[in-house]
Amino acid sequence: MRRGRAPANNSDVLAMFRLVYSGEGATQPLVDDSSLTKEQKWQLLFDRNWQHLAPSSQTKWLVYLRKWKKWIDDHPEQPEGYLVFPSSKVSAFLSDILADCTASSSKDPHGAVKSARKALRHLRACQAGIPDDEAKFPSQPYIAGVTSRAKTATAEARQCEEADPSCSASTLSNEEYASLLDAAMRFPDKQVGLCVAAMVSCGLAAGFRSDDLQDTKFFMELICSVPAKPLPMQILALANNAGKANQDAQMTYAALANHRQPRLDCLAYLSQLVLYQLNVSKLPLLALIYQNNTSWRSYRMFFRDPSMATSKQTYYDLSTMLLKVAATMPDTLVKTKVMHLMRCSGTVSLAAAACSMDILRVWGRWARSEGVVGKSYLPKSPLSALPATGVLAGFGTDFMTNHAFGRGTVAVPVAWIDALAPHARGIFQAVRLRNRMRTGKADFSGQHCVESILYLAETFWQSSPFMLQRYGLGWWALQLPTVCFILGSSSFRQFEQQVMNAELEWNARPLSPQMTEAFDKISKQVCSLSEQIAHLQLSVDGMMQPVHSQTTANHSMPTACSSSTQARAARSPRIELEAQVGLSSGLSSVQEAVDEWFTGLHGFPAPPLLCEQAVQRGQRLSKKAIDNLSRRRHLPLRIQALATDRCWPLKKALAVYELVMQRHSLSLAELRDAVRLSSPVRHPDAKGGKPAQSQHVNRSPGLPLISISQFAAWVQQATDDIASMSISW
């Protein structure tokens, strides 16, 4: 239900603040003295109890002050008019509020009585002459009696059949959480749906209150990687200088991390919202940062309509969006909380994971009672509640040793990131240079914001296969032509397969040191069995040879001595090298091809090392192994030669061929073939063959042929483009 809004003219209500009690037992009214006049003294009281309240609080209290005025008008027999005195009159008013709540089947009568009491307390503090001690106002016998009855009525209301009697009435289960996110992503109004998805996921991960979400701005900062194993954890900090817990208006931070499950990843949903606002809602965020215009700091992250982007949102604005989305869920969501639902759910999840109370206090910003440390130091660091961040990201309390984030291992092409955030990379470089050289007014928060947007664009693509798989044509990103073009390319199909494989591989990894040790033992047993199988295969091959005599047959049978010899042969470099013959077909990126040649992949040593060992042992390689070596060696050697010629890091030279692959939709096999045909690195024993410039790259049927001269032009163009990029490699 929408909260009541104050009418434009509140003079009749505000006039009650100036009333003065002059009856029996009245205290001395305000008087002039040498420092302040009585009007100035009253103004200070009015500012403290009304003028300086948050707009949302004023709106809420005005509802009950109007009810108080109407109740007095309807009960002229009550003494002292609109004065909040005596307490018996106040008690009668609160009793009527309680009766109205009970008659309307309210689920929170105590909340209504408590709000009415607070509104009257603010009014009473400005009405001079009232004799009762203000500090004892809530605990006066008549008022305390109504409060007690209201608590009983609330307990009875929440135990009725319509309410959820379970212990999860104020929290979201994992199934409800995932279902709510799905409903938000499928909601017809994409601005509302994406806002709710990001608001719910970030609110649960960071423990945001409603007033935190109402005023969350684009103050983001990508923290340096937390050295977790086996993959570092990236932390995105959301900053806020408002909210209930930040009464001193200091900048406080909440940490967000990628979730283990793509479906529950808060940064994935935040990236959907931010990129929608930049590409569809057309927020001029990046342009303002580039122009060094600090008005970008007024933009809110969660809003119902772009016209409201620069204004603080109200409770009604955010709660209405959430309730609209929840109404579209397949199963009705009945909860006793709305905007506090995420904070309650996060707290219960941390408690269930056995997080300590100290961690809970820091994560929920309840540490202010812990003195200077809790009030001034811990809230200023997003890493102060890092254990809570790891637990809510789905990696458990031992996330520092078990951060198996599969899709994070797949590199996103730079061109894809730039397609979602045009000019963001150049703006980041320009702002960083401006801040470093002090050529203008420093804007470090703008620099961090642009860097965070680039990271969110990377997160967007890493989660895109799952978004596309789950939401299909209902995914909002399909309305962007650049995204549709990338999704239809062969490069994305390869990228999608890499992401899916990485998730399967990394999620299948053990999650504790004990399981890791057990896995190692199993691996050793598998290797032992493989050696035995190779030994038996050699024995069977020997027995199937033509038998010329019984003696020959007897010699062909394995003995204790020959078994050890054959086992050593099964572990020889030649066997391992020939086992790699089919391995190359499973590779799909230039990085994998380089790693395979120089360091080895999938437990196999590098091919040149195996080849050298085989030659040293006098083992002769088969033609199949030699052909496989020739096919794989040219690309890594060409990249190494490019890096040496231009004095580049190997990673920069590698990016040239990655760029060629992406621009011209080449597979790794086609790229290898093109490099091999155009490579000046020839095998010493190679003879004959056509001139390189007259040959073409073998491609799938239906695809145009690529001449070697054409390929050389592509490589030269990519080399020039990479050389012109001002990126730290």
XYZ file of C-alpha atoms in Angstrom:
729
model
C 0.000 0.000 0.000
C 1.252 3.461 -0.854
C 2.174 5.544 2.139
C 0.214 8.781 2.620
C 1.786 11.870 1.117
C 1.617 15.297 2.691
C -0.493 17.914 0.944
C 1.237 20.958 -0.420
C -0.034 23.259 2.410
C 0.753 21.975 5.907
C 0.357 25.263 7.754
C -2.581 24.034 9.860
C -0.531 21.073 11.100
C 2.673 23.045 11.641
C 0.774 25.646 13.631
C 0.366 23.045 16.399
C 4.118 23.194 17.023
C 3.769 26.778 18.340
C 1.166 26.042 21.023
C 2.090 26.788 24.644
C 0.647 25.168 27.782
C -0.183 27.666 30.538
C -2.365 25.594 32.851
C -1.718 24.051 36.253
C 1.913 22.982 36.827
C 3.139 24.609 33.622
C 6.877 25.054 33.345
C 8.479 28.399 32.556
C 7.920 29.231 28.883
C 10.696 30.308 26.567
C 12.020 33.798 27.333
C 14.545 36.168 25.802
C 18.038 36.314 27.236
C 21.340 37.958 26.341
C 22.230 35.221 23.835
C 19.001 34.188 22.108
C 15.470 35.461 21.808
C 12.561 33.160 22.603
C 11.805 32.929 18.871
C 15.348 31.788 18.133
C 15.143 29.194 20.897
C 11.887 27.836 19.516
C 13.358 27.761 16.008
C 16.244 25.609 17.249
C 13.747 23.171 18.787
C 11.675 23.151 15.580
C 14.721 22.554 13.384
C 15.850 19.634 15.529
C 12.432 17.969 15.824
C 11.032 18.698 12.377
C 12.903 20.839 9.874
C 16.037 18.673 9.790
C 14.203 15.345 9.544
C 14.522 13.319 6.356
C 11.679 13.975 3.844
C 10.497 10.383 4.199
C 10.253 10.781 7.970
C 8.345 14.062 7.628
C 5.894 12.405 5.249
C 5.306 9.545 7.686
C 4.881 11.763 10.752
C 2.511 14.157 8.934
C 0.057 11.297 8.409
C -0.290 10.761 12.161
C -0.231 14.474 13.036
C -3.204 14.982 10.731
C -4.945 12.066 12.398
C -4.224 13.694 15.770
C -5.734 16.989 14.613
C -8.834 15.285 13.202
C -9.258 13.174 16.373
C -9.136 16.309 18.554
C -11.688 18.025 16.280
C -13.978 14.981 16.633
C -13.548 14.923 20.447
C -14.040 18.516 21.677
C -14.471 17.256 25.234
C -10.753 16.440 25.459
C -8.824 19.031 27.515
C -6.073 21.346 26.257
C -6.930 21.079 22.558
C -4.040 20.142 20.265
C -1.479 20.084 23.079
C 0.088 16.649 23.605
C -1.046 16.686 27.240
C -2.211 15.040 29.444
C -1.024 11.481 28.904
C -4.562 10.076 29.383
C -5.664 11.999 26.252
C -2.678 10.680 24.307
C -3.499 7.156 25.482
C -7.092 7.475 24.225
C -5.844 8.598 20.789
C -3.384 5.699 20.545
C -6.145 3.285 21.597
C -8.276 4.477 18.660
C -5.304 3.953 16.311
C -4.973 0.392 17.646
C -8.708 -0.247 17.206
C -8.599 0.956 13.587
C -5.643 -1.355 12.840
C -7.401 -4.334 14.417
C -10.615 -3.647 12.494
C -8.720 -3.431 9.188
C -6.822 -6.717 9.895
C -3.460 -4.948 9.892
C -0.452 -7.241 10.285
C 1.495 -4.615 12.249
C -0.680 -2.705 14.757
C 2.334 -2.155 16.993
C 4.171 -0.413 14.150
C 1.262 2.007 13.643
C 0.979 2.811 17.372
C 4.731 3.255 17.642
C 4.812 5.631 14.624
C 1.916 7.687 16.027
C 3.687 7.924 19.390
C 6.918 9.111 17.730
C 5.041 11.757 15.720
C 3.419 13.121 18.883
C 6.762 13.139 20.669
C 8.254 15.390 17.961
C 5.236 17.700 18.260
C 5.361 17.716 22.050
C 9.068 18.667 22.121
C 8.211 22.044 20.498
C 5.137 22.820 22.629
C 6.496 24.878 25.541
C 5.204 24.739 29.117
C 4.205 21.035 29.270
C 5.223 19.869 32.770
C 5.898 16.153 32.239
C 9.462 15.052 31.598
C 9.850 14.485 27.867
C 12.303 11.599 28.364
C 9.608 9.649 30.259
C 6.905 10.214 27.610
C 6.931 6.678 26.057
C 7.099 4.985 29.473
C 4.165 6.797 31.087
C 1.709 4.187 32.418
C -1.226 5.001 30.083
C 0.952 5.136 26.960
C 2.993 2.063 27.904
C -0.265 0.129 28.405
C -1.456 0.859 24.845
C 1.971 -0.094 23.465
C 1.795 -3.432 25.289
C -1.680 -4.185 23.885
C -0.447 -3.276 20.388
C 2.381 -5.814 20.645
C -0.109 -8.512 21.631
C -2.393 -7.584 18.720
C 0.550 -7.757 16.292
C 1.519 -11.233 17.523
C -2.074 -12.455 17.093
C -2.367 -10.897 13.612
C 0.800 -12.596 12.399
C -0.384 -15.982 13.647
C -3.647 -15.916 11.696
C -4.284 -18.176 8.702
C -3.534 -15.505 6.085
C -0.003 -14.865 7.354
C 2.970 -17.142 6.836
C 3.448 -18.947 10.182
C 6.803 -20.443 9.201
C 10.201 -19.263 10.380
C 10.931 -17.955 6.854
C 8.210 -15.295 6.885
C 10.794 -12.493 6.797
C 13.518 -14.152 4.675
C 13.962 -15.527 1.164
C 14.919 -19.145 0.559
C 17.334 -19.904 -2.289
C 14.432 -21.081 -4.460
C 12.384 -17.953 -3.740
C 15.419 -15.750 -4.340
C 16.151 -17.356 -7.720
C 12.455 -17.252 -8.706
C 12.233 -13.549 -7.814
C 15.309 -12.793 -9.954
C 13.788 -14.721 -12.873
C 10.536 -12.771 -12.548
C 12.483 -9.505 -12.537
C 14.484 -10.394 -15.672
C 11.260 -11.389 -17.505
C 9.275 -8.339 -16.361
C 7.866 -6.394 -19.366
C 9.110 -2.990 -18.128
C 12.853 -3.610 -18.414
C 13.865 -0.553 -16.377
C 11.739 -1.782 -13.459
C 12.704 -5.447 -13.865
C 16.454 -4.878 -14.122
C 16.330 -2.388 -11.252
C 14.583 -4.935 -9.005
C 16.987 -7.747 -9.987
C 20.049 -5.605 -9.179
C 18.441 -4.125 -6.070
C 17.481 -7.506 -4.603
C 20.774 -9.265 -5.418
C 22.999 -6.386 -4.258
C 20.788 -5.720 -1.249
C 21.130 -9.314 -0.093
C 24.872 -9.476 -0.744
C 25.645 -6.155 0.976
C 22.896 -6.042 3.618
C 21.422 -2.776 2.347
C 18.536 -1.121 4.138
C 15.783 0.652 2.231
C 17.318 4.083 2.851
C 20.677 2.800 1.560
C 19.073 1.686 -1.713
C 17.094 4.911 -2.057
C 20.262 6.985 -2.297
C 22.810 4.596 -3.856
C 24.807 6.456 -6.517
C 27.449 5.452 -9.064
C 30.258 5.635 -6.524
C 31.894 2.333 -7.487
C 35.458 1.170 -7.110
C 37.096 -2.009 -8.371
C 39.300 -3.179 -5.506
C 42.547 -4.988 -6.273
C 42.199 -8.747 -6.410
C 41.947 -10.613 -3.127
C 44.638 -13.354 -3.289
C 42.270 -16.305 -3.060
C 43.114 -19.720 -4.502
C 42.985 -21.080 -7.143
C 41.681 -17.823 -8.688
C 41.924 -14.298 -7.202
C 38.627 -12.763 -6.106
C 37.612 -9.423 -7.626
C 35.775 -7.101 -5.216
C 33.564 -4.247 -6.401
C 32.879 -1.685 -3.681
C 29.682 0.362 -3.624
C 30.080 3.589 -1.648
C 27.370 5.535 0.161
C 27.359 8.600 2.369
C 23.710 8.457 3.426
C 21.388 6.061 5.219
C 20.363 5.277 8.770
C 23.708 3.812 9.815
C 25.689 6.761 8.441
C 24.475 9.715 10.464
C 27.861 11.451 10.193
C 27.676 11.492 6.345
C 31.016 9.699 6.000
C 31.721 7.592 2.932
C 31.092 3.950 3.826
C 31.551 0.914 1.574
C 29.874 -2.401 0.889
C 31.709 -5.204 -0.932
C 30.230 -7.237 -3.803
C 31.763 -10.304 -5.462
C 30.772 -12.640 -8.301
C 28.610 -15.520 -7.106
C 29.629 -19.116 -7.688
C 26.283 -19.767 -9.448
C 25.634 -17.587 -12.529
C 21.932 -17.478 -11.712
C 22.597 -15.762 -8.344
C 25.468 -13.461 -9.366
C 24.764 -9.956 -8.011
C 27.465 -8.377 -10.218
C 25.912 -9.988 -13.295
C 22.556 -8.364 -12.489
C 24.231 -5.067 -11.609
C 26.006 -5.136 -14.985
C 22.655 -5.692 -16.734
C 21.177 -2.624 -15.004
C 24.156 -0.289 -15.493
C 24.636 -1.167 -19.176
C 20.896 -0.847 -19.806
C 20.979 2.648 -18.304
C 23.984 3.618 -20.450
C 22.781 2.102 -23.750
C 18.971 2.338 -23.546
C 18.143 4.985 -20.927
C 21.059 7.051 -22.300
C 22.388 8.345 -18.988
C 25.178 10.824 -19.883
C 27.374 9.406 -17.153
C 30.538 8.796 -19.181
C 30.309 12.091 -21.051
C 29.986 14.078 -17.810
C 32.982 12.293 -16.286
C 35.050 12.998 -19.400
C 34.055 16.675 -19.275
C 35.050 16.809 -15.594
C 31.470 17.781 -14.769
C 30.767 16.619 -11.217
C 27.000 16.587 -11.787
C 27.379 12.884 -12.654
C 27.580 12.288 -8.919
C 23.904 13.142 -8.503
C 22.709 10.152 -10.579
C 21.113 7.360 -8.548
C 21.638 3.729 -9.461
C 18.129 2.457 -8.629
C 15.218 4.464 -10.033
C 11.806 3.826 -11.506
C 12.056 6.252 -14.427
C 15.025 8.039 -16.074
C 13.392 11.396 -15.284
C 13.897 10.563 -11.585
C 17.535 9.526 -11.947
C 18.965 12.597 -10.209
C 16.524 12.561 -7.274
C 16.624 10.488 -4.140
C 14.057 7.724 -4.432
C 11.349 7.195 -1.825
C 10.436 4.011 -0.021
C 7.260 3.910 -2.081
C 9.167 4.155 -5.378
C 11.357 1.122 -4.663
C 8.831 -1.002 -2.774
C 6.207 -0.568 -5.523
C 8.651 -1.875 -8.135
C 9.515 -4.874 -5.956
C 5.861 -5.713 -5.244
C 4.942 -5.438 -8.939
C 7.660 -7.896 -9.899
C 6.826 -10.258 -7.008
C 3.197 -10.347 -8.177
C 4.322 -12.004 -11.455
C 6.080 -14.920 -9.717
C 4.569 -18.381 -10.352
C 4.100 -18.933 -6.611
C 2.706 -16.105 -4.509
C 5.339 -14.578 -2.253
C 3.833 -13.871 1.193
C 6.298 -12.142 3.518
C 6.153 -9.824 6.518
C 8.918 -7.618 5.066
C 9.317 -5.750 1.798
C 12.425 -3.603 1.496
C 13.974 -5.179 4.609
C 13.588 -8.654 3.138
C 17.071 -8.719 1.557
C 18.864 -7.586 4.713
C 17.058 -10.205 6.807
C 17.849 -12.927 4.268
C 21.556 -12.053 4.143
C 21.823 -12.009 7.937
C 20.202 -15.441 8.293
C 22.416 -16.876 5.513
C 25.564 -15.679 7.305
C 24.371 -17.062 10.627
C 23.580 -20.413 8.988
C 27.159 -20.475 7.621
C 28.492 -20.097 11.198
C 29.872 -16.576 10.730
C 30.792 -14.933 14.013
C 28.773 -12.137 15.556
C 31.693 -9.758 14.991
C 31.567 -10.447 11.239
C 27.786 -9.979 11.251
C 28.065 -6.620 13.010
C 30.634 -5.281 10.552
C 28.779 -6.605 7.492
C 25.436 -5.149 8.599
C 26.937 -1.858 9.798
C 25.882 -2.636 13.379
C 29.447 -2.077 14.621
C 28.898 1.582 15.548
C 28.367 0.502 19.156
C 31.884 -0.962 19.196
C 33.498 2.455 19.705
C 35.895 4.261 17.391
C 36.911 1.090 15.497
C 33.342 0.205 14.590
C 32.241 3.777 13.959
C 35.116 5.309 12.036
C 37.555 2.679 10.783
C 35.784 -0.536 9.735
C 32.974 1.058 7.659
C 35.579 2.811 5.502
C 37.018 -0.456 4.183
C 34.928 -2.864 2.062
C 37.349 -5.661 2.993
C 36.525 -5.442 6.715
C 33.687 -7.968 6.249
C 35.450 -10.086 3.599
C 34.438 -13.452 5.176
C 30.786 -12.437 4.845
C 31.354 -11.457 1.211
C 32.877 -14.869 0.456
C 29.990 -16.734 2.119
C 27.259 -14.729 0.363
C 29.085 -15.267 -2.959
C 28.505 -18.999 -2.533
C 32.102 -20.073 -1.803
C 31.726 -20.857 1.924
C 33.875 -19.810 4.849
C 37.003 -21.338 3.249
C 36.676 -19.200 0.096
C 40.335 -18.111 0.313
C 41.430 -21.636 -0.626
C 38.391 -22.693 -2.677
C 37.522 -19.751 -4.913
C 36.721 -21.901 -7.968
C 35.155 -19.243 -10.228
C 35.071 -20.995 -13.601
C 33.685 -18.355 -15.964
C 36.150 -15.829 -14.556
C 39.000 -17.749 -16.211
C 37.671 -17.074 -19.733
C 39.077 -13.898 -21.279
C 36.566 -11.539 -22.903
C 37.664 -9.881 -26.176
C 38.373 -6.182 -25.711
C 36.240 -5.310 -28.740
C 33.165 -6.839 -27.084
C 33.653 -4.761 -23.934
C 34.089 -1.608 -26.024
C 30.890 -2.415 -27.945
C 28.864 -2.257 -24.713
C 30.640 0.768 -23.258
C 31.741 2.883 -26.252
C 34.636 5.252 -25.541
C 34.776 4.097 -21.890
C 38.320 2.793 -22.268
C 39.545 6.036 -23.798
C 37.716 8.076 -21.162
C 39.317 6.004 -18.427
C 42.788 6.632 -19.862
C 42.092 10.362 -20.238
C 40.689 10.791 -16.724
C 43.486 8.761 -15.189
C 46.073 10.884 -17.011
C 44.311 14.075 -15.952
C 44.279 12.969 -12.328
C 47.913 11.929 -12.485
C 49.202 15.062 -14.211
C 46.891 17.414 -12.281
C 45.928 19.142 -15.531
C 42.435 19.804 -14.166
C 40.299 19.259 -11.126
C 40.988 15.746 -9.870
C 38.067 13.307 -10.063
C 39.276 9.993 -8.709
C 35.742 8.771 -8.042
C 34.976 9.302 -11.746
C 38.073 7.309 -12.698
C 36.999 4.442 -10.419
C 33.462 4.582 -11.792
C 34.599 4.181 -15.423
C 36.973 1.365 -14.459
C 34.105 -0.390 -12.666
C 31.875 -0.007 -15.728
C 34.542 -1.733 -17.851
C 34.674 -4.594 -15.346
C 30.867 -4.851 -15.315
C 30.938 -5.065 -19.121
C 33.370 -7.979 -18.822
C 31.080 -9.613 -16.251
C 28.157 -9.066 -18.637
C 29.807 -11.165 -21.346
C 30.966 -13.875 -18.939
C 27.358 -14.336 -17.808
C 25.819 -13.822 -21.262
C 25.681 -17.550 -22.226
C 23.563 -18.252 -19.140
C 21.332 -15.192 -19.673
C 20.758 -16.171 -23.297
C 20.090 -19.786 -22.356
C 17.633 -18.892 -19.559
C 15.731 -15.882 -20.945
C 16.068 -16.361 -24.709
C 14.310 -13.683 -26.758
C 13.113 -12.026 -23.542
C 16.645 -10.918 -22.692
C 16.793 -7.131 -22.981
C 20.288 -7.087 -24.525
C 18.942 -8.487 -27.807
C 17.552 -5.027 -28.611
C 21.126 -3.769 -29.009
C 22.389 -4.302 -32.620
C 26.027 -4.637 -31.499
C 25.131 -7.403 -29.049
C 23.079 -9.254 -31.670
C 25.986 -9.061 -34.135
C 28.412 -10.533 -31.594
C 25.966 -13.235 -30.486
C 25.602 -14.366 -34.085
C 29.333 -14.721 -34.706
C 31.327 -17.941 -34.604
C 33.661 -16.307 -32.085
C 30.809 -16.071 -29.574
C 29.925 -19.714 -30.115
C 33.496 -20.643 -29.240
C 33.450 -18.252 -26.290
C 30.145 -19.713 -25.092
C 31.553 -23.217 -25.204
C 34.652 -22.126 -23.284
C 32.509 -20.535 -20.562
C 30.300 -23.614 -20.238
C 33.302 -25.942 -20.123
C 35.053 -23.744 -17.542
C 31.985 -23.772 -15.298
C 31.702 -27.555 -15.534
C 35.403 -28.076 -14.925
C 35.831 -25.643 -12.042
C 32.566 -26.488 -10.310
C 33.551 -30.136 -10.407
C 36.767 -29.386 -8.514
C 36.923 -30.459 -4.853
C 36.143 -27.803 -2.281
C 38.269 -28.784 0.692
C 41.898 -29.792 1.374
C 40.722 -33.256 2.422
C 38.938 -33.769 -0.893
C 41.942 -32.387 -2.759
C 44.185 -34.977 -1.115
C 41.701 -37.738 -1.960
C 41.519 -36.488 -5.561
C 45.304 -36.626 -5.869
C 45.320 -40.223 -4.634
C 42.646 -41.150 -7.175
C 44.637 -39.449 -9.951
C 47.725 -41.479 -9.045
C 45.676 -44.675 -9.122
C 44.272 -43.730 -12.540
C 47.810 -43.135 -13.848
C 48.874 -46.521 -12.493
C 45.929 -48.220 -14.187
C 46.778 -46.423 -17.448
C 50.314 -47.825 -17.301
C 48.956 -51.317 -16.697
C 46.568 -50.973 -19.647
C 49.428 -49.843 -21.899
C 51.506 -52.801 -20.694
C 48.673 -55.260 -21.449
C 48.169 -53.717 -24.889
C 51.839 -54.238 -25.721
C 51.580 -57.830 -24.509
C 48.492 -58.485 -26.646
C 50.231 -56.990 -29.706
C 53.157 -59.329 -29.097
C 50.939 -62.398 -28.828
C 49.127 -61.551 -32.074
C 52.355 -61.600 -34.122
C 52.817 -64.650 -36.452
C 53.979 -67.640 -34.450
C 56.832 -69.381 -36.289
C 57.807 -71.676 -33.477
C 56.941 -72.507 -29.907
C 60.182 -70.844 -28.826
C 59.218 -67.600 -30.521
C 55.841 -67.779 -28.845
C 57.407 -68.414 -25.460
C 59.743 -65.441 -25.885
C 56.791 -63.237 -26.778
C 55.065 -63.898 -23.409
C 55.687 -61.218 -20.742
C 57.985 -62.084 -17.890
C 58.715 -60.236 -14.661
C 61.709 -58.597 -16.297
C 59.946 -57.672 -19.541
C 56.955 -56.239 -17.631
C 59.090 -53.551 -16.021
C 60.697 -52.766 -19.399
C 57.300 -52.400 -21.080
C 55.994 -50.261 -18.222
C 58.911 -47.905 -18.704
C 58.125 -47.831 -22.415
C 54.511 -46.871 -21.606
C 55.855 -43.848 -19.761
C 58.333 -42.917 -22.493
C 58.330 -39.512 -24.220
C 57.339 -41.097 -27.498
C 54.178 -42.652 -25.978
C 53.243 -39.334 -24.334
C 53.963 -37.406 -27.514
C 51.805 -39.674 -29.633
C 49.064 -39.472 -26.987
C 48.978 -35.750 -27.735
C 48.124 -36.293 -31.399
C 44.392 -35.852 -30.849
C 44.763 -33.318 -28.065
C 45.178 -30.327 -30.371
C 41.654 -30.667 -31.760
C 40.207 -29.727 -28.366
C 41.933 -26.325 -28.253
C 40.087 -23.190 -29.365
C 42.161 -20.130 -28.420
C 45.577 -18.760 -29.296
C 46.467 -18.614 -25.605
C 45.913 -22.374 -25.284
C 48.015 -23.058 -28.372
C 50.922 -21.007 -26.959
C 50.617 -22.570 -23.494
C 50.545 -26.059 -25.015
C 53.780 -25.503 -26.961
C 55.867 -23.709 -24.345
C 54.597 -25.117 -21.019
C 52.314 -28.058 -21.794
C 48.583 -28.615 -21.170
C 46.340 -31.185 -19.481
C 49.193 -32.794 -17.598
C 51.374 -33.326 -20.682
C 54.835 -31.695 -20.853
C 55.647 -29.323 -23.701
C 56.010 -31.142 -27.086
C 59.587 -29.877 -27.771
C 60.698 -31.332 -24.437
C 59.104 -34.698 -25.178
C 60.602 -34.725 -28.667
C 64.073 -34.012 -27.285
C 63.734 -36.776 -24.686
C 62.601 -39.254 -27.347
C 65.607 -38.433 -29.546
C 68.000 -38.777 -26.597
C 66.617 -42.273 -25.944
C 66.979 -43.242 -29.573
C 63.242 -43.560 -30.120
C 61.941 -42.918 -33.590
C 58.778 -40.816 -33.887
C 55.933 -41.970 -36.072
C 54.864 -39.958 -39.110
C 51.623 -39.064 -37.323
C 53.502 -37.523 -34.397
C 55.848 -35.599 -36.730
C 52.898 -34.157 -38.702
C 51.185 -33.156 -35.448
C 54.356 -31.376 -34.258
C 54.649 -29.499 -37.538
C 51.045 -28.389 -37.396
C 51.343 -26.968 -33.867
C 54.772 -25.358 -33.764
C 54.425 -22.522 -36.311
C 51.878 -20.356 -34.480
C 53.685 -20.145 -31.102
C 57.052 -19.672 -32.805
C 55.633 -16.887 -35.032
C 54.209 -15.144 -31.914
C 57.538 -15.497 -30.133
C 59.361 -14.040 -33.161
C 56.950 -11.073 -33.325
C 57.486 -10.348 -29.627
C 61.276 -10.515 -30.094
C 61.350 -8.323 -33.226
C 59.233 -5.548 -31.684
C 60.495 -5.923 -28.086
C 56.934 -6.639 -26.956
C 55.681 -8.801 -24.086
C 54.540 -12.186 -25.343
C 50.977 -11.324 -24.305
C 50.908 -8.317 -26.625
C 52.140 -10.328 -29.607
C 49.563 -13.005 -28.790
C 46.804 -10.363 -28.878
C 47.598 -9.712 -32.567
C 46.539 -13.202 -33.604
C 43.586 -13.220 -31.202
C 42.411 -10.053 -32.962
C 42.801 -11.671 -36.388
C 40.744 -14.658 -35.240
C 37.931 -12.467 -33.910
C 37.789 -10.033 -36.824
C 37.684 -12.683 -39.545
C 35.899 -15.507 -37.655
C 38.742 -17.991 -38.046
C 38.946 -21.210 -36.099
C 42.202 -22.128 -34.397
C 42.832 -24.828 -36.992
C 42.424 -22.318 -39.845
C 44.693 -19.827 -38.102
C 47.372 -22.492 -37.591
C 47.126 -23.540 -41.224
C 47.478 -19.952 -42.440
C 50.495 -19.303 -40.199
C 52.102 -22.587 -41.244
C 51.750 -21.811 -44.954
C 53.061 -18.260 -44.585
C 55.691 -19.004 -41.948
C 59.384 -18.426 -42.718
C 60.116 -21.014 -40.011
C 60.464 -24.174 -42.050
C 61.342 -27.672 -40.923
C 64.981 -28.517 -41.819
C 63.889 -31.652 -43.692
C 61.034 -29.957 -45.604
C 61.378 -30.312 -49.399
C 59.499 -29.065 -52.371
C 55.976 -27.718 -52.163
C 54.237 -24.795 -53.856
C 55.400 -21.239 -53.297
C 53.734 -19.942 -50.166
C 51.970 -17.002 -51.896
C 50.080 -19.351 -54.253
C 48.544 -21.492 -51.547
C 45.200 -21.068 -49.796
C 44.013 -21.890 -46.309
C 41.843 -24.986 -46.011
C 38.363 -23.959 -44.836
C 34.990 -25.611 -44.339
C 32.820 -26.073 -47.455
C 30.872 -22.939 -48.320
C 33.361 -20.519 -46.788
C 35.488 -18.258 -49.021
C 39.119 -19.214 -49.517
C 41.832 -17.132 -47.874
C 45.034 -16.477 -49.754
C 48.291 -16.213 -47.865
C 48.822 -12.634 -49.089
C 45.372 -11.730 -47.778
C 46.182 -13.314 -44.444
C 49.487 -11.427 -44.260
C 47.599 -8.140 -44.762
C 45.231 -9.071 -41.916
C 48.136 -9.759 -39.598
C 49.835 -6.478 -40.526
C 46.640 -4.519 -39.875
C 46.138 -6.201 -36.499
C 49.782 -5.565 -35.586
C 49.390 -1.862 -36.324
C 46.163 -1.685 -34.299
C 47.688 -3.398 -31.272
C 50.784 -1.190 -31.481
C 48.617 1.950 -31.403
C 46.753 0.882 -28.256
C 47.919 2.573 -25.060
C 47.296 -0.439 -22.865
C 49.600 -1.709 -20.145
C 50.440 -5.274 -21.134
